[in-house]
Amino acid sequence: MRDKTQANSAAPGERLIRAGAVVFFLGALATLVTVAPLFFGAKPFPTYMFGLSMLMAVGFLVAGAGVLRSIAAGRRQAREAAAGASR
């Protein structure tokens, strides 16, 4: 029973996908905040705010790594199931 995945346990890569989504949305919020003064004619934010906008790309990469990890785990599981069925 130990080799079976429990219903409440996270699949491989799921935490990376969730963390990447959170970081992505924080970066999207930072981008909106950074770009807003350009539309309202206000004083632009400091340069580091543009760096915070790069969190969108970081979040996208983290989520992508989670998807790839999930795919690899699924392929590994399918390969093990196929090897077990051929015995």
mmCIF file of N, CA, C and O in Angstrom:
data_model
loop_
_atom_site.group_PDB
_atom_site.id
_atom_site.type_symbol
_atom_site.label_atom_id
_atom_site.label_comp_id
_atom_site.label_asym_id
_atom_site.label_seq_id
_atom_site.Cartn_x
_atom_site.Cartn_y
_atom_site.Cartn_z
ATOM 1 N N MET A 1 0.814 -1.191 0.000
ATOM 2 C CA MET A 1 0.000 0.000 0.000
ATOM 3 C C MET A 1 0.862 1.262 0.000
ATOM 4 O O MET A 1 0.416 2.313 -0.358
ATOM 5 N N ARG A 2 2.111 1.096 0.402
ATOM 6 C CA ARG A 2 2.983 2.243 0.484
ATOM 7 C C ARG A 2 3.323 2.833 -0.886
ATOM 8 O O ARG A 2 3.597 4.011 -1.012
ATOM 9 N N ASP A 3 3.348 2.001 -1.912
ATOM 10 C CA ASP A 3 3.707 2.478 -3.243
ATOM 11 C C ASP A 3 2.559 3.181 -3.947
ATOM 12 O O ASP A 3 2.747 3.771 -5.010
ATOM 13 N N LYS A 4 1.389 3.169 -3.378
ATOM 14 C CA LYS A 4 0.228 3.843 -3.977
ATOM 15 C C LYS A 4 0.191 5.302 -3.547
ATOM 16 O O LYS A 4 0.500 5.628 -2.414
ATOM 17 N N THR A 5 -0.175 6.170 -4.464
ATOM 18 C CA THR A 5 -0.288 7.590 -4.152
ATOM 19 C C THR A 5 -1.592 7.842 -3.429
ATOM 20 O O THR A 5 -2.650 7.401 -3.869
ATOM 21 N N GLN A 6 -1.519 8.570 -2.324
ATOM 22 C CA GLN A 6 -2.723 8.890 -1.578
ATOM 23 C C GLN A 6 -3.494 9.993 -2.290
ATOM 24 O O GLN A 6 -2.921 10.789 -3.027
ATOM 25 N N ALA A 7 -4.795 10.042 -2.032
ATOM 26 C CA ALA A 7 -5.649 11.002 -2.719
ATOM 27 C C ALA A 7 -5.295 12.447 -2.365
ATOM 28 O O ALA A 7 -5.439 13.342 -3.185
ATOM 29 N N ASN A 8 -4.804 12.698 -1.168
ATOM 30 C CA ASN A 8 -4.520 14.067 -0.766
ATOM 31 C C ASN A 8 -3.071 14.474 -0.994
ATOM 32 O O ASN A 8 -2.696 15.593 -0.678
ATOM 33 N N SER A 9 -2.235 13.594 -1.523
ATOM 34 C CA SER A 9 -0.841 13.955 -1.764
ATOM 35 C C SER A 9 -0.717 14.654 -3.115
ATOM 36 O O SER A 9 -1.482 14.405 -4.041
ATOM 37 N N ALA A 10 0.278 15.534 -3.207
ATOM 38 C CA ALA A 10 0.484 16.305 -4.428
ATOM 39 C C ALA A 10 1.244 15.465 -5.449
ATOM 40 O O ALA A 10 2.165 14.723 -5.114
ATOM 41 N N ALA A 11 0.841 15.578 -6.688
ATOM 42 C CA ALA A 11 1.537 14.896 -7.776
ATOM 43 C C ALA A 11 2.888 15.572 -7.999
ATOM 44 O O ALA A 11 3.071 16.739 -7.646
ATOM 45 N N PRO A 12 3.847 14.861 -8.577
ATOM 46 C CA PRO A 12 5.152 15.477 -8.845
ATOM 47 C C PRO A 12 4.999 16.706 -9.730
ATOM 48 O O PRO A 12 4.315 16.682 -10.749
ATOM 49 N N GLY A 13 5.595 17.791 -9.320
ATOM 50 C CA GLY A 13 5.545 19.020 -10.095
ATOM 51 C C GLY A 13 4.383 19.940 -9.760
ATOM 52 O O GLY A 13 4.361 21.086 -10.182
ATOM 53 N N GLU A 14 3.414 19.456 -9.000
ATOM 54 C CA GLU A 14 2.231 20.270 -8.713
ATOM 55 C C GLU A 14 2.571 21.502 -7.872
ATOM 56 O O GLU A 14 2.051 22.589 -8.109
ATOM 57 N N ARG A 15 3.465 21.332 -6.910
ATOM 58 C CA ARG A 15 3.864 22.479 -6.089
ATOM 59 C C ARG A 15 4.608 23.518 -6.909
ATOM 60 O O ARG A 15 4.444 24.716 -6.702
ATOM 61 N N LEU A 16 5.438 23.054 -7.835
ATOM 62 C CA LEU A 16 6.147 23.995 -8.711
ATOM 63 C C LEU A 16 5.172 24.773 -9.578
ATOM 64 O O LEU A 16 5.349 25.972 -9.802
ATOM 65 N N ILE A 17 4.150 24.112 -10.070
ATOM 66 C CA ILE A 17 3.159 24.775 -10.909
ATOM 67 C C ILE A 17 2.415 25.831 -10.100
ATOM 68 O O ILE A 17 2.225 26.965 -10.559
ATOM 69 N N ARG A 18 2.016 25.480 -8.886
ATOM 70 C CA ARG A 18 1.294 26.444 -8.044
ATOM 71 C C ARG A 18 2.186 27.626 -7.668
ATOM 72 O O ARG A 18 1.754 28.780 -7.712
ATOM 73 N N ALA A 19 3.428 27.340 -7.281
ATOM 74 C CA ALA A 19 4.351 28.416 -6.920
ATOM 75 C C ALA A 19 4.620 29.308 -8.130
ATOM 76 O O ALA A 19 4.666 30.549 -8.002
ATOM 77 N N GLY A 20 4.780 28.705 -9.291
ATOM 78 C CA GLY A 20 4.999 29.485 -10.505
ATOM 79 C C GLY A 20 3.820 30.374 -10.836
ATOM 80 O O GLY A 20 3.993 31.519 -11.269
ATOM 81 N N ALA A 21 2.613 29.876 -10.605
ATOM 82 C CA ALA A 21 1.419 30.687 -10.865
ATOM 83 C C ALA A 21 1.358 31.884 -9.924
ATOM 84 O O ALA A 21 1.044 33.007 -10.347
ATOM 85 N N VAL A 22 1.697 31.661 -8.658
ATOM 86 C CA VAL A 22 1.685 32.766 -7.685
ATOM 87 C C VAL A 22 2.717 33.822 -8.064
ATOM 88 O O VAL A 22 2.428 35.023 -8.089
ATOM 89 N N VAL A 23 3.936 33.372 -8.395
ATOM 90 C CA VAL A 23 4.995 34.309 -8.774
ATOM 91 C C VAL A 23 4.617 35.045 -10.059
ATOM 92 O O VAL A 23 4.847 36.249 -10.194
ATOM 93 N N PHE A 24 4.015 34.337 -11.000
ATOM 94 C CA PHE A 24 3.595 34.960 -12.251
ATOM 95 C C PHE A 24 2.581 36.073 -11.994
ATOM 96 O O PHE A 24 2.694 37.174 -12.534
ATOM 97 N N PHE A 25 1.585 35.797 -11.156
ATOM 98 C CA PHE A 25 0.570 36.812 -10.898
ATOM 99 C C PHE A 25 1.121 37.980 -10.097
ATOM 100 O O PHE A 25 0.685 39.122 -10.284
ATOM 101 N N LEU A 26 2.092 37.734 -9.222
ATOM 102 C CA LEU A 26 2.755 38.851 -8.543
ATOM 103 C C LEU A 26 3.503 39.714 -9.552
ATOM 104 O O LEU A 26 3.485 40.948 -9.466
ATOM 105 N N GLY A 27 4.155 39.073 -10.503
ATOM 106 C CA GLY A 27 4.842 39.815 -11.557
ATOM 107 C C GLY A 27 3.875 40.583 -12.444
ATOM 108 O O GLY A 27 4.154 41.708 -12.867
ATOM 109 N N ALA A 28 2.713 39.990 -12.722
ATOM 110 C CA ALA A 28 1.702 40.686 -13.523
ATOM 111 C C ALA A 28 1.179 41.908 -12.780
ATOM 112 O O ALA A 28 0.978 42.976 -13.386
ATOM 113 N N LEU A 29 0.979 41.766 -11.484
ATOM 114 C CA LEU A 29 0.538 42.906 -10.677
ATOM 115 C C LEU A 29 1.605 43.991 -10.664
ATOM 116 O O LEU A 29 1.286 45.184 -10.807
ATOM 117 N N ALA A 30 2.864 43.612 -10.515
ATOM 118 C CA ALA A 30 3.954 44.583 -10.539
ATOM 119 C C ALA A 30 4.029 45.282 -11.894
ATOM 120 O O ALA A 30 4.301 46.483 -11.967
ATOM 121 N N THR A 31 3.756 44.549 -12.963
ATOM 122 C CA THR A 31 3.766 45.152 -14.299
ATOM 123 C C THR A 31 2.654 46.179 -14.437
ATOM 124 O O THR A 31 2.875 47.286 -14.961
ATOM 125 N N LEU A 32 1.463 45.847 -13.958
ATOM 126 C CA LEU A 32 0.356 46.799 -14.023
ATOM 127 C C LEU A 32 0.654 48.058 -13.216
ATOM 128 O O LEU A 32 0.374 49.174 -13.667
ATOM 129 N N VAL A 33 1.228 47.868 -12.033
ATOM 130 C CA VAL A 33 1.558 49.017 -11.186
ATOM 131 C C VAL A 33 2.648 49.868 -11.842
ATOM 132 O O VAL A 33 2.609 51.096 -11.780
ATOM 133 N N THR A 34 3.590 49.231 -12.490
ATOM 134 C CA THR A 34 4.696 49.948 -13.124
ATOM 135 C C THR A 34 4.241 50.718 -14.355
ATOM 136 O O THR A 34 4.706 51.835 -14.614
ATOM 137 N N VAL A 35 3.323 50.155 -15.110
ATOM 138 C CA VAL A 35 2.889 50.775 -16.363
ATOM 139 C C VAL A 35 1.802 51.834 -16.134
ATOM 140 O O VAL A 35 1.670 52.765 -16.923
ATOM 141 N N ALA A 36 1.068 51.728 -15.057
ATOM 142 C CA ALA A 36 -0.054 52.647 -14.798
ATOM 143 C C ALA A 36 0.345 54.119 -14.832
ATOM 144 O O ALA A 36 -0.380 54.928 -15.437
ATOM 145 N N PRO A 37 1.459 54.540 -14.230
ATOM 146 C CA PRO A 37 1.802 55.972 -14.289
ATOM 147 C C PRO A 37 2.026 56.491 -15.705
ATOM 148 O O PRO A 37 1.837 57.680 -15.975
ATOM 149 N N LEU A 38 2.411 55.616 -16.611
ATOM 150 C CA LEU A 38 2.613 56.051 -17.994
ATOM 151 C C LEU A 38 1.291 56.474 -18.640
ATOM 152 O O LEU A 38 1.260 57.374 -19.485
ATOM 153 N N PHE A 39 0.194 55.826 -18.238
ATOM 154 C CA PHE A 39 -1.108 56.160 -18.794
ATOM 155 C C PHE A 39 -1.736 57.374 -18.110
ATOM 156 O O PHE A 39 -2.520 58.092 -18.712
ATOM 157 N N PHE A 40 -1.400 57.589 -16.856
ATOM 158 C CA PHE A 40 -2.007 58.677 -16.100
ATOM 159 C C PHE A 40 -1.143 59.926 -16.057
ATOM 160 O O PHE A 40 -1.524 60.918 -15.441
ATOM 161 N N GLY A 41 0.009 59.891 -16.697
ATOM 162 C CA GLY A 41 0.874 61.059 -16.744
ATOM 163 C C GLY A 41 1.543 61.363 -15.416
ATOM 164 O O GLY A 41 2.004 62.469 -15.191
ATOM 165 N N ALA A 42 1.614 60.388 -14.540
ATOM 166 C CA ALA A 42 2.244 60.584 -13.238
ATOM 167 C C ALA A 42 3.743 60.316 -13.340
ATOM 168 O O ALA A 42 4.250 59.864 -14.367
ATOM 169 N N LYS A 43 4.436 60.587 -12.251
ATOM 170 C CA LYS A 43 5.870 60.338 -12.192
ATOM 171 C C LYS A 43 6.112 58.825 -12.215
ATOM 172 O O LYS A 43 5.490 58.090 -11.454
ATOM 173 N N PRO A 44 7.005 58.338 -13.092
ATOM 174 C CA PRO A 44 7.264 56.899 -13.172
ATOM 175 C C PRO A 44 7.875 56.358 -11.872
ATOM 176 O O PRO A 44 8.523 57.070 -11.123
ATOM 177 N N PHE A 45 7.667 55.061 -11.656
ATOM 178 C CA PHE A 45 8.228 54.398 -10.489
ATOM 179 C C PHE A 45 9.730 54.203 -10.674
ATOM 180 O O PHE A 45 10.237 54.258 -11.793
ATOM 181 N N PRO A 46 10.443 53.925 -9.586
ATOM 182 C CA PRO A 46 11.895 53.677 -9.702
ATOM 183 C C PRO A 46 12.194 52.445 -10.562
ATOM 184 O O PRO A 46 11.326 51.606 -10.808
ATOM 185 N N THR A 47 13.429 52.343 -10.963
ATOM 186 C CA THR A 47 13.850 51.282 -11.878
ATOM 187 C C THR A 47 13.628 49.886 -11.305
ATOM 188 O O THR A 47 13.332 48.954 -12.047
ATOM 189 N N TYR A 48 13.776 49.722 -9.988
ATOM 190 C CA TYR A 48 13.629 48.379 -9.417
ATOM 191 C C TYR A 48 12.227 47.819 -9.640
ATOM 192 O O TYR A 48 12.036 46.604 -9.652
ATOM 193 N N MET A 49 11.237 48.676 -9.839
ATOM 194 C CA MET A 49 9.890 48.186 -10.122
ATOM 195 C C MET A 49 9.844 47.461 -11.466
ATOM 196 O O MET A 49 9.108 46.502 -11.633
ATOM 197 N N PHE A 50 10.644 47.919 -12.412
ATOM 198 C CA PHE A 50 10.701 47.216 -13.693
ATOM 199 C C PHE A 50 11.337 45.839 -13.513
ATOM 200 O O PHE A 50 10.988 44.891 -14.196
ATOM 201 N N GLY A 51 12.261 45.741 -12.571
ATOM 202 C CA GLY A 51 12.856 44.440 -12.247
ATOM 203 C C GLY A 51 11.829 43.496 -11.642
ATOM 204 O O GLY A 51 11.833 42.296 -11.922
ATOM 205 N N LEU A 52 10.934 44.033 -10.809
ATOM 206 C CA LEU A 52 9.878 43.209 -10.228
ATOM 207 C C LEU A 52 8.935 42.681 -11.311
ATOM 208 O O LEU A 52 8.339 41.618 -11.159
ATOM 209 N N SER A 53 8.819 43.412 -12.392
ATOM 210 C CA SER A 53 7.973 42.953 -13.498
ATOM 211 C C SER A 53 8.513 41.665 -14.110
ATOM 212 O O SER A 53 7.764 40.897 -14.706
ATOM 213 N N MET A 54 9.807 41.430 -13.944
ATOM 214 C CA MET A 54 10.406 40.218 -14.491
ATOM 215 C C MET A 54 9.965 38.966 -13.734
ATOM 216 O O MET A 54 10.243 37.849 -14.160
ATOM 217 N N LEU A 55 9.248 39.152 -12.633
ATOM 218 C CA LEU A 55 8.713 37.996 -11.917
ATOM 219 C C LEU A 55 7.731 37.216 -12.775
ATOM 220 O O LEU A 55 7.538 36.020 -12.563
ATOM 221 N N MET A 56 7.128 37.881 -13.748
ATOM 222 C CA MET A 56 6.232 37.148 -14.657
ATOM 223 C C MET A 56 7.003 36.054 -15.385
ATOM 224 O O MET A 56 6.557 34.911 -15.467
ATOM 225 N N ALA A 57 8.167 36.411 -15.902
ATOM 226 C CA ALA A 57 8.976 35.431 -16.630
ATOM 227 C C ALA A 57 9.478 34.336 -15.698
ATOM 228 O O ALA A 57 9.467 33.149 -16.055
ATOM 229 N N VAL A 58 9.885 34.711 -14.502
ATOM 230 C CA VAL A 58 10.375 33.727 -13.537
ATOM 231 C C VAL A 58 9.256 32.747 -13.173
ATOM 232 O O VAL A 58 9.461 31.530 -13.126
ATOM 233 N N GLY A 59 8.059 33.271 -12.917
ATOM 234 C CA GLY A 59 6.923 32.419 -12.589
ATOM 235 C C GLY A 59 6.568 31.482 -13.730
ATOM 236 O O GLY A 59 6.240 30.310 -13.514
ATOM 237 N N PHE A 60 6.651 31.996 -14.940
ATOM 238 C CA PHE A 60 6.368 31.170 -16.111
ATOM 239 C C PHE A 60 7.370 30.020 -16.217
ATOM 240 O O PHE A 60 6.997 28.873 -16.495
ATOM 241 N N LEU A 61 8.641 30.318 -15.965
ATOM 242 C CA LEU A 61 9.667 29.274 -16.029
ATOM 243 C C LEU A 61 9.498 28.246 -14.912
ATOM 244 O O LEU A 61 9.666 27.041 -15.138
ATOM 245 N N VAL A 62 9.154 28.695 -13.714
ATOM 246 C CA VAL A 62 8.957 27.768 -12.593
ATOM 247 C C VAL A 62 7.766 26.848 -12.883
ATOM 248 O O VAL A 62 7.830 25.635 -12.675
ATOM 249 N N ALA A 63 6.674 27.422 -13.374
ATOM 250 C CA ALA A 63 5.506 26.606 -13.706
ATOM 251 C C ALA A 63 5.826 25.638 -14.844
ATOM 252 O O ALA A 63 5.392 24.478 -14.828
ATOM 253 N N GLY A 64 6.586 26.092 -15.813
ATOM 254 C CA GLY A 64 6.997 25.213 -16.908
ATOM 255 C C GLY A 64 7.847 24.053 -16.415
ATOM 256 O O GLY A 64 7.702 22.921 -16.879
ATOM 257 N N ALA A 65 8.733 24.320 -15.452
ATOM 258 C CA ALA A 65 9.536 23.243 -14.865
ATOM 259 C C ALA A 65 8.637 22.246 -14.146
ATOM 260 O O ALA A 65 8.876 21.033 -14.197
ATOM 261 N N GLY A 66 7.595 22.739 -13.488
ATOM 262 C CA GLY A 66 6.651 21.835 -12.818
ATOM 263 C C GLY A 66 5.895 20.972 -13.811
ATOM 264 O O GLY A 66 5.665 19.786 -13.563
ATOM 265 N N VAL A 67 5.510 21.552 -14.937
ATOM 266 C CA VAL A 67 4.811 20.788 -15.976
ATOM 267 C C VAL A 67 5.740 19.701 -16.535
ATOM 268 O O VAL A 67 5.327 18.551 -16.707
ATOM 269 N N LEU A 68 6.988 20.069 -16.797
ATOM 270 C CA LEU A 68 7.938 19.076 -17.314
ATOM 271 C C LEU A 68 8.188 17.963 -16.302
ATOM 272 O O LEU A 68 8.298 16.789 -16.677
ATOM 273 N N ARG A 69 8.255 18.321 -15.026
ATOM 274 C CA ARG A 69 8.444 17.295 -13.991
ATOM 275 C C ARG A 69 7.230 16.371 -13.916
ATOM 276 O O ARG A 69 7.361 15.160 -13.749
ATOM 277 N N SER A 70 6.062 16.937 -14.057
ATOM 278 C CA SER A 70 4.833 16.142 -14.044
ATOM 279 C C SER A 70 4.777 15.191 -15.242
ATOM 280 O O SER A 70 4.403 14.028 -15.113
ATOM 281 N N ILE A 71 5.174 15.690 -16.392
ATOM 282 C CA ILE A 71 5.201 14.860 -17.601
ATOM 283 C C ILE A 71 6.190 13.718 -17.433
ATOM 284 O O ILE A 71 5.897 12.564 -17.766
ATOM 285 N N ALA A 72 7.369 14.028 -16.895
ATOM 286 C CA ALA A 72 8.391 12.991 -16.703
ATOM 287 C C ALA A 72 7.897 11.922 -15.732
ATOM 288 O O ALA A 72 8.114 10.726 -15.951
ATOM 289 N N ALA A 73 7.230 12.334 -14.668
ATOM 290 C CA ALA A 73 6.711 11.366 -13.702
ATOM 291 C C ALA A 73 5.618 10.502 -14.328
ATOM 292 O O ALA A 73 5.548 9.292 -14.086
ATOM 293 N N GLY A 74 4.771 11.103 -15.147
ATOM 294 C CA GLY A 74 3.728 10.341 -15.825
ATOM 295 C C GLY A 74 4.298 9.338 -16.806
ATOM 296 O O GLY A 74 3.828 8.191 -16.892
ATOM 297 N N ARG A 75 5.333 9.737 -17.534
ATOM 298 C CA ARG A 75 5.973 8.811 -18.469
ATOM 299 C C ARG A 75 6.653 7.676 -17.733
ATOM 300 O O ARG A 75 6.601 6.520 -18.151
ATOM 301 N N ARG A 76 7.308 8.006 -16.609
ATOM 302 C CA ARG A 76 7.969 6.985 -15.802
ATOM 303 C C ARG A 76 6.950 5.981 -15.282
ATOM 304 O O ARG A 76 7.164 4.772 -15.315
ATOM 305 N N GLN A 77 5.819 6.483 -14.816
ATOM 306 C CA GLN A 77 4.769 5.617 -14.280
ATOM 307 C C GLN A 77 4.187 4.733 -15.383
ATOM 308 O O GLN A 77 3.942 3.548 -15.176
ATOM 309 N N ALA A 78 3.986 5.299 -16.567
ATOM 310 C CA ALA A 78 3.456 4.513 -17.686
ATOM 311 C C ALA A 78 4.448 3.435 -18.116
ATOM 312 O O ALA A 78 4.057 2.313 -18.442
ATOM 313 N N ARG A 79 5.733 3.782 -18.104
ATOM 314 C CA ARG A 79 6.757 2.815 -18.478
ATOM 315 C C ARG A 79 6.802 1.659 -17.476
ATOM 316 O O ARG A 79 6.923 0.502 -17.863
ATOM 317 N N GLU A 80 6.693 1.996 -16.188
ATOM 318 C CA GLU A 80 6.687 0.940 -15.154
ATOM 319 C C GLU A 80 5.446 0.063 -15.266
ATOM 320 O O GLU A 80 5.512 -1.149 -15.089
ATOM 321 N N ALA A 81 4.300 0.674 -15.582
ATOM 322 C CA ALA A 81 3.066 -0.099 -15.741
ATOM 323 C C ALA A 81 3.161 -1.025 -16.954
ATOM 324 O O ALA A 81 2.707 -2.169 -16.914
ATOM 325 N N ALA A 82 3.760 -0.522 -18.029
ATOM 326 C CA ALA A 82 3.916 -1.351 -19.233
ATOM 327 C C ALA A 82 4.879 -2.499 -18.975
ATOM 328 O O ALA A 82 4.678 -3.628 -19.460
ATOM 329 N N ALA A 83 5.932 -2.227 -18.218
ATOM 330 C CA ALA A 83 6.906 -3.276 -17.918
ATOM 331 C C ALA A 83 6.276 -4.316 -16.984
ATOM 332 O O ALA A 83 6.544 -5.518 -17.124
ATOM 333 N N GLY A 84 5.429 -3.884 -16.075
ATOM 334 C CA GLY A 84 4.747 -4.817 -15.170
ATOM 335 C C GLY A 84 3.718 -5.650 -15.879
ATOM 336 O O GLY A 84 3.484 -6.815 -15.538
ATOM 337 N N ALA A 85 3.057 -5.105 -16.892
ATOM 338 C CA ALA A 85 2.011 -5.831 -17.612
ATOM 339 C C ALA A 85 2.596 -6.856 -18.575
ATOM 340 O O ALA A 85 1.959 -7.851 -18.910
ATOM 341 N N SER A 86 3.842 -6.636 -19.016
ATOM 342 C CA SER A 86 4.442 -7.555 -19.980
ATOM 343 C C SER A 86 5.058 -8.782 -19.321
ATOM 344 O O SER A 86 5.486 -9.681 -20.007
ATOM 345 N N ARG A 87 5.099 -8.795 -18.011
ATOM 346 C CA ARG A 87 5.687 -9.949 -17.305
ATOM 347 C C ARG A 87 4.766 -11.105 -17.273
ATOM 348 O O ARG A 87 3.759 -11.377 -17.306
#
